[in-house]
mmCIF file of C-alpha atoms in Angstrom:
data_model
loop_
_atom_site.group_PDB
_atom_site.id
_atom_site.type_symbol
_atom_site.label_atom_id
_atom_site.label_comp_id
_atom_site.label_asym_id
_atom_site.label_seq_id
_atom_site.Cartn_x
_atom_site.Cartn_y
_atom_site.Cartn_z
ATOM 1 C CA MET A 1 0.000 0.000 0.000
ATOM 2 C CA LYS A 2 1.326 3.410 -0.902
ATOM 3 C CA ILE A 3 -0.261 6.817 -0.562
ATOM 4 C CA LYS A 4 1.172 8.942 -3.340
ATOM 5 C CA ARG A 5 -0.443 12.314 -2.654
ATOM 6 C CA PHE A 6 -2.559 14.208 -0.177
ATOM 7 C CA VAL A 7 -5.536 16.424 -0.858
ATOM 8 C CA PHE A 8 -5.133 20.111 -0.082
ATOM 9 C CA LEU A 9 -7.783 19.962 2.615
ATOM 10 C CA THR A 10 -5.072 19.081 5.085
ATOM 11 C CA ALA A 11 -7.156 18.092 8.078
ATOM 12 C CA THR A 12 -9.269 15.831 5.916
ATOM 13 C CA ALA A 13 -6.067 14.257 4.650
ATOM 14 C CA ALA A 14 -4.809 13.659 8.149
ATOM 15 C CA ALA A 15 -8.078 12.242 9.440
ATOM 16 C CA LEU A 16 -9.083 10.264 6.367
ATOM 17 C CA THR A 17 -5.805 9.171 4.774
ATOM 18 C CA PHE A 18 -5.728 5.990 6.813
ATOM 19 C CA ALA A 19 -9.481 5.466 6.851
ATOM 20 C CA LEU A 20 -10.215 6.036 3.176
ATOM 21 C CA VAL A 21 -7.419 6.473 0.651
ATOM 22 C CA GLY A 22 -5.052 4.098 2.391
ATOM 23 C CA CYS A 23 -7.556 1.279 2.696
ATOM 24 C CA GLY A 24 -6.817 -1.538 0.301
ATOM 25 C CA ARG A 25 -4.733 0.138 -2.377
ATOM 26 C CA ASN A 26 -1.467 -1.316 -3.546
ATOM 27 C CA ASP A 27 1.699 0.345 -4.793
ATOM 28 C CA ASP A 28 0.729 0.142 -8.456
ATOM 29 C CA GLU A 29 -2.739 1.648 -8.174
ATOM 30 C CA GLU A 30 -3.324 5.288 -8.986
ATOM 31 C CA PHE A 31 -5.073 7.652 -6.626
ATOM 32 C CA PRO A 32 -8.771 7.093 -7.439
ATOM 33 C CA TYR A 33 -9.816 10.728 -7.889
ATOM 34 C CA ASP A 34 -7.788 12.060 -10.786
ATOM 35 C CA ASP A 35 -10.151 14.986 -11.230
ATOM 36 C CA ILE A 36 -9.138 16.373 -7.821
ATOM 37 C CA VAL A 37 -6.310 18.889 -7.955
ATOM 38 C CA ILE A 38 -3.585 17.707 -5.609
ATOM 39 C CA TYR A 39 -1.249 19.753 -3.454
ATOM 40 C CA ASP A 40 1.489 17.358 -2.374
ATOM 41 C CA ALA A 41 3.841 19.592 -0.366
ATOM 42 C CA LEU A 42 2.512 18.113 2.857
ATOM 43 C CA TYR A 43 3.454 14.650 1.645
ATOM 44 C CA ARG A 44 6.983 15.750 0.802
ATOM 45 C CA ALA A 45 7.325 17.526 4.148
ATOM 46 C CA SER A 46 6.007 14.641 6.214
ATOM 47 C CA ASN A 47 7.519 11.638 4.419
ATOM 48 C CA HIS A 48 9.990 11.099 7.236
ATOM 49 C CA GLU A 49 12.568 8.366 7.157
ATOM 50 C CA THR A 50 12.267 6.642 10.498
ATOM 51 C CA PRO A 51 14.375 3.773 11.752
ATOM 52 C CA PRO A 52 12.967 0.251 11.711
ATOM 53 C CA THR A 53 11.260 -1.124 14.785
ATOM 54 C CA GLU A 54 13.815 -2.023 17.420
ATOM 55 C CA MET A 55 13.430 -5.612 18.552
ATOM 56 C CA SER A 56 14.496 -6.181 22.124
ATOM 57 C CA PRO A 57 15.732 -9.635 23.181
ATOM 58 C CA SER A 58 12.293 -10.461 24.583
ATOM 59 C CA SER A 59 10.350 -9.387 21.491
ATOM 60 C CA GLU A 60 9.317 -12.024 18.981
ATOM 61 C CA ALA A 61 8.257 -11.417 15.390
ATOM 62 C CA ILE A 62 5.418 -13.832 14.705
ATOM 63 C CA THR A 63 2.650 -14.434 12.173
ATOM 64 C CA ILE A 64 -1.023 -14.709 13.026
ATOM 65 C CA GLY A 65 -3.826 -16.057 10.875
ATOM 66 C CA ASP A 66 -3.968 -18.629 8.074
ATOM 67 C CA GLU A 67 -6.113 -17.339 5.214
ATOM 68 C CA TRP A 68 -4.720 -13.823 5.630
ATOM 69 C CA PRO A 69 -1.431 -14.260 7.536
ATOM 70 C CA ILE A 70 -0.167 -10.988 8.982
ATOM 71 C CA ASP A 71 3.001 -9.948 10.758
ATOM 72 C CA ALA A 72 2.799 -9.332 14.482
ATOM 73 C CA MET A 73 5.084 -8.551 17.398
ATOM 74 C CA LEU A 74 4.843 -10.336 20.725
ATOM 75 C CA ALA A 75 6.656 -8.301 23.379
ATOM 76 C CA LEU A 76 7.167 -9.788 26.830
ATOM 77 C CA PRO A 77 9.047 -8.265 29.757
ATOM 78 C CA ALA A 78 12.217 -9.743 31.147
ATOM 79 C CA GLY A 79 11.519 -12.536 33.577
ATOM 80 C CA ALA A 80 8.233 -13.653 32.025
ATOM 81 C CA SER A 81 8.021 -17.434 32.315
ATOM 82 C CA ALA A 82 5.604 -20.276 32.928
ATOM 83 C CA SER A 83 6.370 -20.012 36.642
ATOM 84 C CA THR A 84 5.980 -16.209 36.704
ATOM 85 C CA PRO A 85 3.401 -15.345 34.029
ATOM 86 C CA VAL A 86 2.781 -11.653 33.328
ATOM 87 C CA PRO A 87 -0.264 -9.567 32.399
ATOM 88 C CA ALA A 88 -0.517 -8.677 28.719
ATOM 89 C CA VAL A 89 -2.400 -6.429 26.317
ATOM 90 C CA VAL A 90 -3.849 -6.910 22.843
ATOM 91 C CA ILE A 91 -3.342 -3.574 21.060
ATOM 92 C CA VAL A 92 -6.175 -2.796 18.619
ATOM 93 C CA ALA A 93 -5.334 0.116 16.361
ATOM 94 C CA GLY A 94 -7.406 2.992 15.061
ATOM 95 C CA SER A 95 -9.040 3.157 11.638
ATOM 96 C CA GLY A 96 -7.181 2.641 8.424
ATOM 97 C CA SER A 97 -4.566 0.599 6.709
ATOM 98 C CA HIS A 98 -1.278 0.775 8.610
ATOM 99 C CA ASP A 99 1.465 -1.283 10.161
ATOM 100 C CA MET A 100 1.688 -2.672 13.675
ATOM 101 C CA ASP A 101 3.311 0.518 14.964
ATOM 102 C CA GLY A 102 0.591 2.843 13.646
ATOM 103 C CA ASN A 103 2.531 4.048 10.619
ATOM 104 C CA VAL A 104 2.146 3.772 6.839
ATOM 105 C CA ASN A 105 5.351 3.551 4.829
ATOM 106 C CA ASN A 106 7.014 6.104 7.128
ATOM 107 C CA ILE A 107 4.529 8.847 6.245
ATOM 108 C CA LEU A 108 4.392 9.765 9.921
ATOM 109 C CA ALA A 109 7.374 10.320 12.180
ATOM 110 C CA VAL A 110 5.671 8.717 15.182
ATOM 111 C CA ARG A 111 4.957 5.122 16.152
ATOM 112 C CA PRO A 112 2.265 5.286 18.846
ATOM 113 C CA TYR A 113 1.634 1.553 19.234
ATOM 114 C CA GLN A 114 5.325 0.815 19.461
ATOM 115 C CA ASP A 115 5.505 3.451 22.214
ATOM 116 C CA ILE A 116 2.781 1.619 24.131
ATOM 117 C CA ALA A 117 4.358 -1.807 23.657
ATOM 118 C CA ASN A 118 7.839 -0.626 24.639
ATOM 119 C CA PHE A 119 6.659 1.139 27.786
ATOM 120 C CA LEU A 120 4.556 -1.795 28.932
ATOM 121 C CA GLN A 121 7.390 -4.209 28.246
ATOM 122 C CA GLU A 122 9.798 -2.104 30.308
ATOM 123 C CA ASN A 123 7.277 -2.053 33.147
ATOM 124 C CA GLY A 124 6.418 -5.723 33.454
ATOM 125 C CA ILE A 125 3.499 -6.048 31.019
ATOM 126 C CA GLY A 126 3.446 -7.974 27.748
ATOM 127 C CA SER A 127 1.665 -7.023 24.535
ATOM 128 C CA ILE A 128 0.895 -8.144 21.039
ATOM 129 C CA ARG A 129 0.382 -5.788 18.105
ATOM 130 C CA HIS A 130 0.023 -6.584 14.426
ATOM 131 C CA ASN A 131 -0.212 -5.109 10.955
ATOM 132 C CA ARG A 132 -3.709 -4.201 9.872
ATOM 133 C CA ARG A 133 -5.010 -6.878 7.500
ATOM 134 C CA PHE A 134 -5.663 -4.454 4.647
ATOM 135 C CA TYR A 135 -2.160 -3.006 4.986
ATOM 136 C CA GLN A 136 -0.509 -6.371 4.410
ATOM 137 C CA HIS A 137 -3.248 -7.799 2.147
ATOM 138 C CA PRO A 138 -4.929 -4.881 0.346
ATOM 139 C CA GLU A 139 -6.814 -7.313 -1.866
ATOM 140 C CA ALA A 140 -8.809 -8.396 1.201
ATOM 141 C CA ALA A 141 -10.596 -5.032 1.203
ATOM 142 C CA ALA A 142 -12.232 -5.685 -2.166
ATOM 143 C CA ALA A 143 -14.902 -8.115 -0.935
ATOM 144 C CA ALA A 144 -18.412 -6.677 -1.277
ATOM 145 C CA ASN A 145 -19.490 -8.274 1.993
ATOM 146 C CA MET A 146 -16.445 -7.068 3.928
ATOM 147 C CA THR A 147 -17.130 -5.718 7.410
ATOM 148 C CA VAL A 148 -15.106 -4.421 10.306
ATOM 149 C CA TYR A 149 -14.999 -7.995 11.593
ATOM 150 C CA ASP A 150 -12.843 -8.935 8.605
ATOM 151 C CA GLU A 151 -10.804 -5.738 8.809
ATOM 152 C CA VAL A 152 -10.114 -5.636 12.553
ATOM 153 C CA MET A 153 -11.989 -7.920 14.911
ATOM 154 C CA ALA A 154 -10.995 -11.334 13.577
ATOM 155 C CA ASP A 155 -7.291 -10.573 13.822
ATOM 156 C CA ALA A 156 -7.648 -9.066 17.297
ATOM 157 C CA LEU A 157 -9.216 -12.348 18.415
ATOM 158 C CA LYS A 158 -6.363 -14.289 16.792
ATOM 159 C CA ALA A 159 -3.898 -12.117 18.697
ATOM 160 C CA LEU A 160 -5.767 -12.941 21.898
ATOM 161 C CA ASP A 161 -5.430 -16.639 21.094
ATOM 162 C CA VAL A 162 -1.652 -16.220 20.816
ATOM 163 C CA LEU A 163 -1.500 -14.761 24.324
ATOM 164 C CA LEU A 164 -3.820 -17.419 25.757
ATOM 165 C CA ALA A 165 -1.591 -20.161 24.361
ATOM 166 C CA ASP A 166 1.611 -18.676 25.780
ATOM 167 C CA PRO A 167 2.448 -20.045 29.258
ATOM 168 C CA ARG A 168 4.411 -16.867 30.021
ATOM 169 C CA VAL A 169 1.146 -14.877 29.967
ATOM 170 C CA ASP A 170 -1.347 -14.835 32.825
ATOM 171 C CA ASN A 171 -4.593 -15.812 31.095
ATOM 172 C CA ASP A 172 -6.663 -14.094 33.779
ATOM 173 C CA ARG A 173 -4.921 -10.753 33.197
ATOM 174 C CA ILE A 174 -5.179 -10.157 29.449
ATOM 175 C CA TYR A 175 -6.514 -6.714 28.493
ATOM 176 C CA LEU A 176 -7.723 -5.164 25.272
ATOM 177 C CA LEU A 177 -6.341 -1.707 24.494
ATOM 178 C CA GLY A 178 -8.246 -0.029 21.679
ATOM 179 C CA HIS A 179 -7.264 3.312 20.180
ATOM 180 C CA SER A 180 -9.814 5.397 18.263
ATOM 181 C CA MET A 181 -11.814 2.888 16.174
ATOM 182 C CA GLY A 182 -10.157 0.151 18.216
ATOM 183 C CA GLY A 183 -11.851 1.663 21.271
ATOM 184 C CA TYR A 184 -15.166 1.848 19.446
ATOM 185 C CA LEU A 185 -14.883 -1.855 18.634
ATOM 186 C CA ALA A 186 -13.547 -2.987 22.017
ATOM 187 C CA PRO A 187 -16.935 -4.136 23.420
ATOM 188 C CA ARG A 188 -17.756 -6.091 20.250
ATOM 189 C CA ILE A 189 -14.375 -7.825 20.304
ATOM 190 C CA HIS A 190 -14.749 -8.586 24.009
ATOM 191 C CA ALA A 191 -18.191 -10.096 23.424
ATOM 192 C CA LEU A 192 -16.809 -12.475 20.785
ATOM 193 C CA ALA A 193 -13.791 -13.633 22.787
ATOM 194 C CA ASP A 194 -13.908 -17.272 23.907
ATOM 195 C CA GLN A 195 -12.154 -16.192 27.094
ATOM 196 C CA ALA A 196 -13.174 -12.744 28.245
ATOM 197 C CA PHE A 197 -10.655 -9.945 28.573
ATOM 198 C CA ALA A 198 -9.886 -8.840 32.127
ATOM 199 C CA GLY A 199 -10.545 -5.243 31.120
ATOM 200 C CA LEU A 200 -10.893 -2.783 28.244
ATOM 201 C CA ILE A 201 -8.732 0.316 27.798
ATOM 202 C CA ILE A 202 -10.421 2.788 25.446
ATOM 203 C CA MET A 203 -8.068 5.485 24.160
ATOM 204 C CA ALA A 204 -9.714 8.351 22.240
ATOM 205 C CA GLY A 205 -12.665 6.101 21.552
ATOM 206 C CA THR A 206 -16.128 7.065 20.392
ATOM 207 C CA PRO A 207 -19.619 5.596 20.620
ATOM 208 C CA ARG A 208 -20.531 7.322 17.344
ATOM 209 C CA SER A 209 -20.332 5.492 14.038
ATOM 210 C CA MET A 210 -17.669 6.190 11.424
ATOM 211 C CA GLY A 211 -20.051 7.779 8.937
ATOM 212 C CA THR A 212 -21.278 10.314 11.495
ATOM 213 C CA LEU A 213 -17.698 11.249 12.329
ATOM 214 C CA LEU A 214 -16.720 11.604 8.673
ATOM 215 C CA ILE A 215 -19.614 13.935 7.954
ATOM 216 C CA GLU A 216 -18.725 16.095 10.958
ATOM 217 C CA GLN A 217 -15.003 16.161 10.174
ATOM 218 C CA ILE A 218 -15.282 16.936 6.472
ATOM 219 C CA SER A 219 -17.946 19.589 7.112
ATOM 220 C CA ASN A 220 -15.691 21.276 9.661
ATOM 221 C CA ASP A 221 -12.738 21.193 7.314
ATOM 222 C CA ILE A 222 -14.651 22.624 4.356
ATOM 223 C CA GLU A 223 -16.080 25.374 6.556
ATOM 224 C CA PHE A 224 -12.632 26.253 7.914
ATOM 225 C CA HIS A 225 -11.029 26.546 4.485
ATOM 226 C CA ARG A 226 -13.859 28.613 3.048
ATOM 227 C CA ALA A 227 -13.641 30.994 6.028
ATOM 228 C CA ASN A 228 -9.852 31.271 6.161
ATOM 229 C CA THR A 229 -8.706 31.190 2.536
ATOM 230 C CA GLY A 230 -9.311 34.217 0.305
ATOM 231 C CA PRO A 231 -8.385 35.383 -3.217
ATOM 232 C CA GLU A 232 -5.133 36.843 -1.905
ATOM 233 C CA ASP A 233 -3.954 33.359 -0.911
ATOM 234 C CA PRO A 234 -1.745 31.757 -3.632
ATOM 235 C CA LEU A 235 -3.546 28.447 -3.063
ATOM 236 C CA TYR A 236 -7.043 29.914 -3.292
ATOM 237 C CA GLU A 237 -7.752 28.688 -6.824
ATOM 238 C CA LEU A 238 -6.379 25.293 -5.895
ATOM 239 C CA MET A 239 -8.723 25.098 -2.924
ATOM 240 C CA LEU A 240 -11.724 26.023 -5.079
ATOM 241 C CA ALA A 241 -10.849 23.314 -7.589
ATOM 242 C CA GLN A 242 -10.420 20.803 -4.788
ATOM 243 C CA LEU A 243 -13.762 21.699 -3.249
ATOM 244 C CA ALA A 244 -15.519 21.560 -6.612
ATOM 245 C CA ALA A 245 -14.443 17.947 -6.962
ATOM 246 C CA LEU A 246 -14.948 16.932 -3.330
ATOM 247 C CA GLU A 247 -18.302 18.460 -2.487
ATOM 248 C CA PRO A 248 -20.466 16.439 -4.941
ATOM 249 C CA MET A 249 -18.993 13.221 -3.586
ATOM 250 C CA PHE A 250 -19.548 14.438 -0.053
ATOM 251 C CA GLU A 251 -23.187 15.362 -0.682
ATOM 252 C CA GLU A 252 -23.760 11.950 -2.256
ATOM 253 C CA PHE A 253 -22.203 10.320 0.796
ATOM 254 C CA ILE A 254 -24.471 12.240 3.201
ATOM 255 C CA ALA A 255 -27.570 11.128 1.296
ATOM 256 C CA LEU A 256 -26.379 7.528 1.106
ATOM 257 C CA TYR A 257 -25.528 7.413 4.783
ATOM 258 C CA ALA A 258 -28.968 8.718 5.758
ATOM 259 C CA ALA A 259 -30.580 5.799 3.906
ATOM 260 C CA LEU A 260 -28.064 3.140 4.848
ATOM 261 C CA ALA A 261 -29.692 1.668 7.958
ATOM 262 C CA ASP A 262 -32.794 0.694 5.970
ATOM 263 C CA MET A 263 -30.916 -0.500 2.889
ATOM 264 C CA PRO A 264 -31.161 -4.269 2.224
ATOM 265 C CA ALA A 265 -27.877 -6.124 2.673
ATOM 266 C CA GLU A 266 -27.609 -7.159 -0.984
ATOM 267 C CA GLU A 267 -28.176 -3.617 -2.196
ATOM 268 C CA ALA A 268 -25.531 -2.327 0.206
ATOM 269 C CA MET A 269 -23.052 -4.884 -1.146
ATOM 270 C CA GLU A 270 -23.700 -3.619 -4.659
ATOM 271 C CA THR A 271 -23.446 0.090 -3.736
ATOM 272 C CA PRO A 272 -19.933 1.575 -3.895
ATOM 273 C CA ILE A 273 -19.073 4.651 -1.843
ATOM 274 C CA GLU A 274 -17.099 6.974 -4.092
ATOM 275 C CA LEU A 275 -15.858 9.090 -1.207
ATOM 276 C CA MET A 276 -14.303 5.946 0.293
ATOM 277 C CA GLY A 277 -12.536 4.808 -2.857
ATOM 278 C CA GLY A 278 -15.358 2.535 -4.019
ATOM 279 C CA MET A 279 -15.670 0.543 -0.802
ATOM 280 C CA SER A 280 -18.977 -1.279 -0.485
ATOM 281 C CA ALA A 281 -21.671 0.481 1.550
ATOM 282 C CA TYR A 282 -22.132 -2.829 3.365
ATOM 283 C CA TYR A 283 -19.065 -1.968 5.462
ATOM 284 C CA LEU A 284 -20.669 1.148 6.970
ATOM 285 C CA ARG A 285 -24.061 -0.552 7.212
ATOM 286 C CA ASP A 286 -22.576 -3.169 9.519
ATOM 287 C CA LYS A 287 -21.308 -0.454 11.869
ATOM 288 C CA LEU A 288 -24.664 1.321 11.879
ATOM 289 C CA LEU A 289 -26.496 -1.876 12.798
ATOM 290 C CA ASN A 290 -24.049 -2.743 15.588
ATOM 291 C CA PRO A 291 -23.746 0.477 17.620
ATOM 292 C CA PHE A 292 -21.419 0.898 20.592
ATOM 293 C CA ASP A 293 -24.151 1.479 23.162
ATOM 294 C CA GLU A 294 -25.881 -1.790 22.283
ATOM 295 C CA ALA A 295 -22.593 -3.705 22.273
ATOM 296 C CA VAL A 296 -21.718 -2.502 25.760
ATOM 297 C CA ALA A 297 -25.195 -2.844 27.274
ATOM 298 C CA GLY A 298 -25.178 -5.331 30.138
ATOM 299 C CA MET A 299 -21.438 -5.911 29.774
ATOM 300 C CA ASP A 300 -19.756 -6.269 33.165
ATOM 301 C CA VAL A 301 -16.053 -5.622 32.598
ATOM 302 C CA ASP A 302 -13.540 -3.138 34.003
ATOM 303 C CA MET A 303 -12.871 -0.214 31.656
ATOM 304 C CA PHE A 304 -10.478 2.709 31.528
ATOM 305 C CA VAL A 305 -11.663 5.481 29.196
ATOM 306 C CA MET A 306 -8.864 7.904 28.249
ATOM 307 C CA GLN A 307 -9.526 11.082 26.240
ATOM 308 C CA PRO A 308 -7.189 13.824 24.965
ATOM 309 C CA GLU A 309 -8.688 17.279 25.478
ATOM 310 C CA ARG A 310 -7.287 18.742 22.228
ATOM 311 C CA ASP A 311 -8.494 15.845 20.091
ATOM 312 C CA PHE A 312 -10.625 17.285 17.278
ATOM 313 C CA GLN A 313 -10.992 13.938 15.512
ATOM 314 C CA VAL A 314 -12.703 12.213 18.444
ATOM 315 C CA ARG A 315 -13.933 15.066 20.573
ATOM 316 C CA ALA A 316 -13.713 15.561 24.322
ATOM 317 C CA ASP A 317 -16.852 17.744 24.325
ATOM 318 C CA THR A 318 -18.887 15.231 22.335
ATOM 319 C CA ASP A 319 -17.558 11.676 22.229
ATOM 320 C CA PHE A 320 -16.058 11.644 25.730
ATOM 321 C CA VAL A 321 -19.268 13.124 27.134
ATOM 322 C CA LEU A 322 -21.338 10.467 25.362
ATOM 323 C CA LEU A 323 -19.115 7.711 26.734
ATOM 324 C CA GLN A 324 -19.607 9.120 30.234
ATOM 325 C CA GLU A 325 -23.361 9.109 29.701
ATOM 326 C CA ILE A 326 -23.323 5.505 28.473
ATOM 327 C CA LEU A 327 -20.820 4.103 30.974
ATOM 328 C CA GLY A 328 -20.753 6.634 33.808
ATOM 329 C CA GLY A 329 -23.085 4.795 36.166
ATOM 330 C CA ARG A 330 -20.753 1.816 36.484
ATOM 331 C CA ASP A 331 -18.451 1.384 39.470
ATOM 332 C CA ASN A 332 -15.856 -0.482 37.394
ATOM 333 C CA VAL A 333 -15.347 2.235 34.743
ATOM 334 C CA GLN A 334 -12.710 4.947 35.177
ATOM 335 C CA PHE A 335 -12.494 8.124 33.069
ATOM 336 C CA LYS A 336 -9.572 10.491 32.571
ATOM 337 C CA LEU A 337 -9.224 13.612 30.426
ATOM 338 C CA TYR A 338 -5.738 14.716 29.336
ATOM 339 C CA PRO A 339 -5.292 18.478 28.774
ATOM 340 C CA ASP A 340 -3.208 19.700 25.829
ATOM 341 C CA LEU A 341 -2.893 16.296 24.122
ATOM 342 C CA ASN A 342 -4.119 15.400 20.632
ATOM 343 C CA HIS A 343 -5.565 12.218 19.117
ATOM 344 C CA MET A 344 -2.165 10.515 19.343
ATOM 345 C CA PHE A 345 -1.866 11.459 23.036
ATOM 346 C CA MET A 346 0.963 13.824 22.229
ATOM 347 C CA PRO A 347 1.327 17.559 23.099
ATOM 348 C CA SER A 348 -0.894 19.821 21.018
ATOM 349 C CA THR A 349 -1.698 23.469 20.424
ATOM 350 C CA ALA A 350 -4.532 22.811 17.948
ATOM 351 C CA THR A 351 -7.760 24.769 18.370
ATOM 352 C CA ASN A 352 -9.846 23.209 15.574
ATOM 353 C CA PHE A 353 -10.086 20.145 13.344
ATOM 354 C CA THR A 354 -7.972 21.550 10.520
ATOM 355 C CA GLU A 355 -5.106 22.594 12.776
ATOM 356 C CA HIS A 356 -5.328 19.217 14.488
ATOM 357 C CA GLY A 357 -5.038 17.416 11.157
ATOM 358 C CA GLN A 358 -2.039 19.467 10.076
ATOM 359 C CA GLU A 359 -0.399 18.773 13.417
ATOM 360 C CA ILE A 360 -0.917 15.010 13.208
ATOM 361 C CA MET A 361 0.866 14.886 9.855
ATOM 362 C CA THR A 362 4.007 16.553 11.217
ATOM 363 C CA LEU A 363 4.226 15.116 14.738
ATOM 364 C CA THR A 364 7.552 14.050 16.189
ATOM 365 C CA GLY A 365 8.379 12.507 19.529
ATOM 366 C CA HIS A 366 6.534 9.951 21.597
ATOM 367 C CA MET A 367 3.268 9.330 23.376
ATOM 368 C CA SER A 368 2.843 11.082 26.729
ATOM 369 C CA GLU A 369 4.584 9.240 29.565
ATOM 370 C CA GLU A 370 1.741 10.220 31.873
ATOM 371 C CA VAL A 371 -0.667 8.377 29.596
ATOM 372 C CA LEU A 372 1.581 5.326 29.329
ATOM 373 C CA GLY A 373 2.113 5.287 33.080
ATOM 374 C CA ASP A 374 -1.627 5.471 33.688
ATOM 375 C CA ILE A 375 -2.176 2.435 31.455
ATOM 376 C CA ALA A 376 0.396 0.387 33.365
ATOM 377 C CA ASN A 377 -0.899 1.526 36.770
ATOM 378 C CA TRP A 378 -4.489 0.736 35.852
ATOM 379 C CA ILE A 379 -3.521 -2.788 34.788
ATOM 380 C CA PHE A 380 -1.529 -3.458 37.943
ATOM 381 C CA ASN A 381 -4.368 -2.147 40.107
ATOM 382 C CA ARG A 382 -6.925 -4.612 38.800
#
């Protein structure tokens, strides 16, 4: 998979690159929207060369799955053994087609899931993380009846099986850590697990469906650019051309999404979503018919809900509030808001969605140590 160019609407690029353009396209395929004028300076500026993942002596490169085998990393702390098994975490990534570290061909300079795995490993907790299926097997995304189970959930359950089969892991202390869409899916994955997780860690998660978020995010980005780009800007004509190509697709998507819940399954399989690179509407229909609040209803499991305050992709004033409304009456659910951090749980100065998107594309450094420490402490306090 290779993303050759980014659209000028920079926040949309940051938020949707992994979710839309990067989903199921291989190196030889052209960007699907040739009528959109492209401004690729952001790509050139953010195509960082980062070193390969460092493998410590107690990290093991493994493969999970048979039909769609994918690369994974099992990281266990020093001293883990059958006589002294350790707690461990299945890391479930956010939306899109990316590698086990949360990167795509070094487009970003950060590796958030590697940060989590390394910190946990250094502090006595094991983990397993893996490439997203559509990153390693883009052809898998072409199926008309593909759902988020095929994209994410099935492989998360396979990763759980790896931990359950390892005598160095305490089977009663295996946790699911879901970031962004991984947090949204955490209850559904937990419900399908043959052996329940000891707890769910939801990082920048949302109870709202992907289509609702996309409509909000793209609307905000279009509004920002129209309000803040004028004829005196050298990229003004470029922005107008970009919008002229994007807005019809966006309006079509809004109408389709409004009708999706009542659309028969076969029709949804036969309906491509142009905004999402031709992906079948059946994918979004599955999410609509399996909402977060229903998945978590009646579920008795410890949870830690973590939300960055300056996250404009999954919002503290909307998504975090909704999660508190859905889960707040439970004694075994803990909430924490992190000031001045963005969607990657890294320092931020963003004040809106567009600034947040631009920031994500140029981030350097590592995930907040406070956040990582809170994850470890929460696990050890179970």
